[in-house]
Structure formats: C-alpha cells, structure tokens
Amino acid sequence: MNFNVLSNRYKSERNVMYAKSGAVATSNPQAAQAGLDILRKGGNAVDAAVATAAALAVTEPTSNGIGGDAYSLVWIESEKKLYGLNSSGFAPELMTKEAYKGLKKMPRHGFGAVTVPGIPAAWAELNRKFGKLSLYECLKPAIDYAREGYIVYPNVAKLWEESFEDYSNDLKELEKLPKDRVKKNVEAELVDKELLKEWFDTFTIDGKAPQAGDIFKCEEQAKTLEEIANTGAESFYRGRIAELIDEHSRKFGGMIRKSDLEKYHPQWVEPISTNYKGYDICEIPPNGHGITVLIALNILKELELDEEKETVDNIHKMIECMKLAFADSKKYVTDPKKMTISVDAMLNQEYAKKRSELIGEKAVFPEAGEPFCGGTVYMCTADKDGNMVSHIQSNYMNFGSGVVIPGTGIALHNRGNNFSLDENHDNIVEPFKKPYHTIIPGFIKQNGEAVGAFGVMGAFMQPQGQFQAVTNLIDFAMNPQEALDAPRWQWIDGMKIEVEDDMKAGIAEGLKEKGHDVKVVSDKINMGRGQIILKNEKGGYICGTEKRCDGHVAVY
C-alpha cells in the first residue's frame, strides 16, 4: 500500500482521557509510555517527568536533546506548594559582544549560538529533590530506546528532514567559499564543514534523514545517558563529558569551556502568577517569557468578550493583547539580574488597564510601554498522590546549533541566538548572562489547590498557545481536548498574523477588515503543540493531548 502518513482527508476527533491513578501527556507515544512505566514501577510524578523528558531527548531529537535547556513547575500535594526550576544556561565567559564584531545579529548555527546546556542538570536536580527512584532507573527507558532503537513518528520525520535540508544548504554554501575554515557574514552564521559533518554522521541513516516508520539507534547517546545517570550529571558539568565539550569547542574556535560548565547549577525559583477570573495562572519568572502570558491575560481582563469564542471581535482583541504583551517582554525580559524593569511593574494591573486602552477597532503596530520600574517539547505528569509536573525542554531550533560532540550523541542547542547585539538592549549578549528564553511550562491553581498542568510548545508561539488554551478553558468552558483542538492564530510580527484554515468562516476576512495582515495556513506544525492534565473533581485526572503532532496520553 502506498499512502501519506501525514495526510488525513477526514476530520478526526479525540475525546478527553480519564486517568484513575496517574497520567503522562506528551508529543511522543514512546516517551509517554516510558513515564507511565515509571509510575507503574512505584515512581512519583517527578520520576515520571524525568523518565519522559529523557525519553523525549532520544525519540524526538528534532525538538530537544541532552544539550538543551529546561524549566519545570512541580506541584507537591502534601505541601500544597508549587516549585519552579529554571535550568536554562548562561553565556560562556568568552561570549562577549566583541566576539561577534561584524555581525548584525546573533548566529543561528555553530558554536557562536551555544550557551551552557541545562537539561542534564534539570533531570538530576528534579530527581535529587523530589524523586523516589534512582536517576538511573528514570533514565533507563531512554537508554534502552537509544541502544535498541525507536520508531520515528511522522511529525518527527518531517522536522528531521527540515533540519537535514537546512544543514545541507549550509554545506552547499560553504562549498562556494574559499578554503577559509569559518564562514562569518551578515546573515550571522558561524559554520564549519567539518563541524557539521558530525551531525550527519550521528543523525542520519546512510546519509539521509530517517523517514516515518524507520527505526533509529544511537549507541553513543545510550552511553552518554548511562554516564549522566551514574554520575548524577556531574560528568556533563565537571567530568569527562565536560572535557569533550571543551575540546570540541576549542578545535572549532567556540567559546564554551569546561570552566563554564563547572560553574553551572540549576536554580529553584518562586513562580510568578496573575489571577484570571478566579484562577491563578502560574509561570516561571524571567529569563523565560511566561510573563508574556500573564501580561496578555491582565490586559484581556480589562476588555469584554463575546460569549461565543470564534468571533472576529474576540480574536482581534486577543491578538492585540498578545502583541502588546510581546512588545514589553521582547524589550525588557532577559536575565533577571539585568532587567531594567521589575516583574511586579510589568504585571501591575493599573499598567495593564492603560495598555488595554490602546486596543480599538483597528489593529495597531505593537510598541513597548513604560511600566513604572519600583522549538521544544512539552510534557506533564501526575501521580496517585496528587503530585503534578509541568516540564518543558528544548534545543530551540529543531536540532539546535548543528554542533554534535563526537562520541556522545549530544546535539548542542542554539539558545544564544536569542541574545541581542544592540548595546542599548536589556538582552545584549554578555558573559554569564542568561538570554531571553522562549520555553515556558504553565500551571493553574485555585484557592491554594492545584487545578492542573498545561503547556504549548513552539518558540514564540508558546505564550500565544498558552494564552489561547487558558481562555478556552476559563472563558469558553472547553474541556482539555477541545481547548487544544480549537483553531489557533499566531501573531508573527508587526501587523502579520497567521490563522489556521479550520477557523470559522469569515474570521480571516473580518480580521483583514480590522487592519490585520492575515495568512491562512494549512500546515499546523508551527502553530504550537500542547498538553493538559487537570485534576478531576471526582478523583483522578482528565487529560488532553495535541492533534498537531504525534500527541499521546498514557494513563493508568
């Protein structure tokens, strides 16, 4: 039979999933199953989160990996407390503005885009603080997938092919250049032919990207995960793996050193929140842009919505709220030690009210205000004791920088691309500084109790997806699956927006009449991929998963 695995000629519907004792929701069924196996083995929601996260690093390398960053929100039922973990990395000591002289923007590929990775430290720290099982037990499913092979799912194959083409185009461009080792130009690329070769050697089969249904193995990755498990990630930051990263960086003129890795530790942080119509919506504080969701909700609180969700007026108002929120976060969010505007000022409701007054009948170009200063995978887990985890980790752009450390299977992320080279910008690149970050786990509370974990991954779509999911749940009384299935919009830049092609008839034209530059899209893979697990009032959990990827909920 000859068919297209990414084609579906008929509308497919999925019901919510109920779970009696525990649940794992994520974008890859194999990773979800890894987390479920850990729950069945006696692990808690945190153990399941670590297992799922590690399995995702293997089975969905197009979005995350061992060399990326992570954030977590952890609800501990016995304490009635929500913990936040920021495991994003900082710029290496050598990553100065002067290092990018001649470039107009930060690099997308190569060592010039690499900051210290935080994912291995996140797994180890979550396990140390809250885990019931050993780190090795939690990483064992991922180790087995890497060693014995896993099935490549359709959307993963699609993104893998995109990366293959992207890096192949880099090589073609490099072939045109003189025999100079490094390409350095105004498109902000720092790439080397030999450097990229390691990616092709590690992440292709017979020189090609794996196709949907193929089985992919990586013994080097399995050994690296074993080393991380057996050393509590110390080898990655202060041991043999750190030395390999240092050696490879020096060879290709990179900036990251073992001394940078040695200085790194994840940070436990106090979550930030805003109350939206009786519910506390919780996020990790900056350097992440979860605050964008909260700013947009604060502005929306000042506006009236139609009862029916899909009206031109509703969607127009929401887009304008998000544009204003992004204008502020893109200007002010960076490493919290370097922000010139406080989080409290950005979340001040009086300021939100003033911003809401800018929203009228027509779309406006978003500009930052002046508050008073006083890629990615998402997953969530829940266990029989009421503990829940909202966790997200990312390479940023597909496989990240294109840099793979020989003999390890580690693809390093390109999160440094989010730094600015404008010396007047809060987010300018400088040593030991954390960049503006796009990955954001979300959590909902009410009256001091957990309501549930949620998130929508996808770079700058993340706060937009979260904003839409929250309003779907609260304003329009949607169940978790409906909240994720509902047609989405995405603000791109300036007046440009995208809307999915299953949006109600007339919406796109109505938005155009309000001044929006509208593009209707049928390929939904870049419109965010989300998961939701909510506590069920009758006991257990009620869950939804993403239709725009290979989403899956594993329950028991």
XYZ file of C-alpha atoms in Angstrom, residues 82-438:
357
model
C 4.280 24.865 43.614
C 8.048 24.836 42.996
C 9.772 26.377 39.969
C 13.038 25.138 38.445
C 14.977 27.287 35.989
C 17.524 25.057 34.280
C 18.413 27.375 31.430
C 22.087 28.048 30.840
C 24.133 31.219 30.747
C 26.535 32.636 28.172
C 30.110 31.309 28.369
C 32.771 33.629 29.768
C 34.149 34.260 26.271
C 30.733 35.175 24.811
C 31.165 38.947 24.637
C 29.668 41.429 22.191
C 33.154 41.929 20.752
C 33.252 38.254 19.765
C 30.507 38.966 17.203
C 32.081 42.025 15.627
C 30.862 42.444 12.066
C 27.625 40.540 12.598
C 24.225 42.207 12.523
C 22.552 39.547 14.643
C 23.438 36.525 16.718
C 24.367 33.280 14.926
C 21.797 30.571 14.330
C 24.227 27.688 13.779
C 27.677 26.805 15.071
C 29.394 27.293 18.429
C 28.605 31.013 18.338
C 24.997 30.159 19.256
C 25.824 27.746 22.092
C 25.193 28.664 25.726
C 25.686 26.286 28.671
C 23.091 23.465 28.416
C 20.781 22.898 31.393
C 18.823 19.723 30.615
C 21.073 17.118 32.307
C 21.231 19.291 35.436
C 17.425 19.573 35.441
C 16.955 15.804 35.391
C 19.483 15.300 38.182
C 18.108 18.114 40.352
C 14.467 17.056 39.998
C 15.471 13.523 40.902
C 17.588 14.650 43.860
C 14.953 16.900 45.398
C 11.722 15.013 44.761
C 12.386 11.614 43.183
C 11.578 8.251 44.737
C 13.559 6.132 42.270
C 17.215 6.417 41.295
C 18.259 8.622 38.391
C 19.450 5.504 36.569
C 16.008 3.878 36.883
C 14.404 7.032 35.487
C 16.815 7.267 32.551
C 16.790 3.533 31.755
C 13.858 3.707 29.275
C 15.675 6.427 27.315
C 18.899 4.412 27.411
C 17.047 1.405 26.021
C 15.422 3.465 23.246
C 18.814 4.846 22.226
C 20.526 1.445 22.297
C 17.792 -0.831 20.939
C 16.107 1.666 18.637
C 12.812 3.511 18.489
C 10.220 4.203 15.819
C 10.451 7.595 14.121
C 6.984 9.173 14.159
C 5.570 11.197 11.212
C 5.955 14.723 12.573
C 9.423 13.949 13.923
C 10.406 12.655 10.468
C 9.087 15.840 8.881
C 11.163 18.072 11.184
C 14.195 15.782 10.772
C 14.003 16.269 7.001
C 13.781 20.049 7.514
C 16.981 20.011 9.581
C 18.682 17.764 7.056
C 17.851 20.245 4.287
C 18.869 23.207 6.452
C 22.313 21.806 7.280
C 22.745 20.514 3.713
C 22.152 24.033 2.396
C 24.796 25.313 4.828
C 27.258 22.813 3.376
C 26.414 23.839 -0.191
C 27.032 27.481 0.674
C 30.299 26.602 2.386
C 31.487 24.719 -0.694
C 31.308 28.011 -2.614
C 33.621 29.762 -0.180
C 37.426 29.865 -0.246
C 39.181 27.250 1.886
C 38.812 29.504 4.864
C 37.716 27.378 7.856
C 34.941 29.619 9.064
C 32.060 31.338 7.346
C 31.257 34.673 9.005
C 28.818 37.060 7.379
C 25.912 39.430 7.910
C 23.426 36.551 7.924
C 25.007 35.733 11.292
C 26.198 32.201 10.551
C 29.298 30.711 12.108
C 29.597 27.292 10.483
C 32.360 24.882 9.550
C 32.136 21.946 7.122
C 33.906 19.541 9.445
C 31.807 20.749 12.380
C 28.548 19.972 10.555
C 29.849 16.588 9.387
C 29.446 15.218 12.912
C 25.691 15.908 12.787
C 25.369 13.961 9.527
C 27.427 11.082 10.938
C 25.279 10.906 14.081
C 21.739 11.727 12.984
C 21.333 10.229 9.506
C 20.857 6.710 8.162
C 23.052 6.007 5.132
C 23.458 9.755 4.678
C 19.720 10.502 4.707
C 17.217 11.732 7.282
C 15.149 8.904 8.805
C 11.655 8.509 7.422
C 8.430 7.886 9.326
C 8.363 4.268 10.468
C 12.154 3.860 10.396
C 13.949 2.521 13.468
C 16.739 4.784 14.685
C 19.510 3.822 17.128
C 22.330 5.785 18.720
C 24.682 3.761 20.921
C 26.754 6.863 21.684
C 23.669 8.531 23.141
C 22.924 5.446 25.235
C 26.410 5.523 26.752
C 26.153 9.259 27.452
C 22.822 8.808 29.231
C 24.319 5.982 31.312
C 27.186 8.270 32.310
C 24.779 11.063 33.245
C 22.679 8.612 35.262
C 25.639 7.061 37.091
C 27.242 10.404 37.984
C 24.140 12.464 38.712
C 25.044 14.584 35.658
C 28.396 15.530 37.244
C 30.290 14.109 34.263
C 28.441 16.536 31.978
C 29.452 19.586 34.012
C 32.583 18.666 35.913
C 33.900 15.456 34.372
C 34.680 13.548 31.191
C 31.791 14.844 29.081
C 32.620 18.440 30.035
C 36.179 17.832 28.828
C 34.896 16.525 25.477
C 32.705 19.616 25.014
C 35.677 21.853 25.878
C 37.965 20.010 23.455
C 35.495 20.237 20.554
C 34.804 23.908 21.236
C 38.499 24.791 21.231
C 39.039 22.855 17.996
C 36.485 24.968 16.125
C 37.032 28.325 17.781
C 33.996 28.013 20.030
C 33.532 29.935 23.276
C 32.234 27.351 25.744
C 34.796 25.857 28.154
C 34.801 23.285 30.907
C 35.165 26.169 33.365
C 31.761 27.485 32.196
C 30.159 24.088 32.687
C 31.735 23.759 36.135
C 30.082 26.983 37.263
C 26.603 25.860 36.241
C 23.824 24.822 38.633
C 20.048 24.946 38.061
C 18.051 27.422 40.138
C 14.922 26.896 42.223
C 12.771 29.981 41.709
C 9.457 31.306 43.021
C 6.777 31.037 40.315
C 5.030 34.230 39.223
C 1.290 34.417 38.625
C -1.749 36.505 37.904
C -5.346 35.816 38.879
C -7.516 35.439 35.813
C -11.238 35.264 36.615
C -10.738 33.264 39.802
C -7.818 31.094 38.664
C -4.133 31.664 39.411
C -2.162 31.185 36.188
C 1.430 30.369 37.154
C 4.659 30.687 35.174
C 8.436 30.590 35.650
C 9.778 34.157 36.111
C 12.220 35.743 33.627
C 14.550 34.987 31.862
C 11.686 32.959 30.385
C 8.811 34.736 28.672
C 5.994 33.102 30.612
C 5.393 36.621 31.866
C 4.086 37.389 28.349
C 1.088 35.140 29.012
C 0.364 36.909 32.293
C 0.653 40.398 30.776
C -1.748 39.445 27.980
C -4.257 37.981 30.455
C -4.048 41.127 32.589
C -4.858 43.280 29.568
C -7.668 40.943 28.483
C -9.242 41.226 31.944
C -9.956 44.867 31.134
C -11.905 44.007 27.961
C -15.316 42.460 27.249
C -15.515 39.192 25.322
C -18.415 37.768 23.337
C -19.869 34.537 24.750
C -19.174 32.705 21.521
C -15.455 32.035 21.135
C -14.933 32.375 17.393
C -15.967 35.925 16.627
C -13.867 38.485 14.806
C -14.086 40.850 17.771
C -12.866 38.257 20.301
C -9.920 37.137 18.209
C -8.998 40.720 17.303
C -8.912 41.715 20.985
C -6.838 38.662 21.947
C -4.319 39.261 19.179
C -3.940 42.896 20.218
C -3.443 41.864 23.879
C -0.732 39.427 22.845
C 1.003 41.961 20.602
C 1.214 44.474 23.452
C 2.445 41.791 25.866
C 5.158 40.695 23.434
C 6.236 44.291 22.825
C 7.042 44.628 26.527
C 8.568 41.195 27.078
C 10.785 41.410 23.998
C 12.124 44.750 25.205
C 12.563 44.058 28.913
C 12.892 40.296 29.514
C 16.368 38.877 29.939
C 18.433 37.546 32.837
C 16.512 38.923 35.865
C 19.737 40.388 37.290
C 20.000 42.555 34.154
C 16.375 43.674 33.717
C 15.762 47.400 33.966
C 12.040 46.878 34.685
C 10.773 44.718 37.553
C 8.399 41.777 37.155
C 5.954 43.456 39.556
C 5.889 46.574 37.388
C 5.240 44.547 34.244
C 2.347 42.734 35.956
C 0.818 45.812 37.563
C -2.919 45.829 36.807
C -3.101 49.607 36.503
C -0.452 49.396 33.814
C -2.468 46.624 32.105
C -5.518 48.874 32.163
C -3.587 51.652 30.430
C -2.339 49.203 27.813
C -5.902 47.942 27.227
C -6.957 51.475 26.286
C -4.714 51.185 23.213
C -6.943 48.425 21.821
C -9.632 49.723 19.483
C -11.477 48.578 16.392
C -8.351 48.503 14.240
C -5.083 46.599 14.553
C -2.131 48.685 15.727
C 1.612 48.277 15.381
C 2.845 46.981 18.778
C 5.226 49.168 20.740
C 6.650 48.630 24.219
C 5.192 50.692 27.025
C 6.968 52.150 30.047
C 5.836 50.308 33.171
C 6.918 52.022 36.369
C 10.149 50.398 37.436
C 9.845 50.190 41.541
C 11.426 24.602 19.266
C 10.864 22.314 22.125
C 8.934 19.544 23.789
C 6.326 19.900 26.474
C 5.073 17.217 28.850
C 3.064 16.960 32.028
C 2.676 14.167 34.547
C 0.500 13.340 37.539
C 0.531 10.555 40.127
C -1.840 8.799 42.541
C -0.857 11.131 45.404
C -1.848 14.313 43.589
C 1.674 15.451 42.667
C 1.967 17.043 39.232
C 4.774 18.265 36.980
C 4.684 20.734 34.104
C 8.007 20.393 32.260
C 9.446 21.767 29.045
C 12.833 21.322 27.385
C 14.265 22.444 24.104
C 17.101 22.686 21.599
C 15.418 25.950 20.459
C 15.510 25.429 16.650
C 14.975 21.771 15.756
C 18.375 20.102 16.441
C 19.793 23.422 17.653
C 23.187 24.728 16.632
C 24.132 21.825 14.371
C 27.059 21.122 16.713
C 27.339 17.492 17.853
C 30.022 16.445 20.334
C 31.904 13.452 18.837
C 31.358 10.114 20.530
C 28.457 11.337 22.698
C 25.321 11.799 20.582
C 24.933 15.246 22.207
C 23.497 17.930 19.917
C 24.086 21.354 21.456
C 21.240 23.872 21.414
C 21.377 27.339 19.824
C 19.735 29.341 22.610
C 22.399 32.045 22.312
C 20.645 33.100 19.113
C 18.099 34.881 21.336
C 20.649 37.390 22.638
C 20.731 40.881 21.137
C 23.801 42.641 19.706
C 22.244 46.052 20.415
C 24.278 47.506 23.281
C 21.253 49.561 24.384
C 19.035 46.487 24.743
C 18.440 44.771 28.107
C 19.095 41.431 26.401
C 22.527 42.264 24.937
C 24.935 39.342 24.976
C 27.476 39.264 27.793
C 29.372 36.617 29.791
C 27.463 34.547 32.392
C 24.162 36.161 31.390
C 21.050 34.117 30.618
C 19.290 35.093 27.373
C 15.624 35.835 26.785
C 14.105 32.366 26.731
C 11.066 31.052 24.880
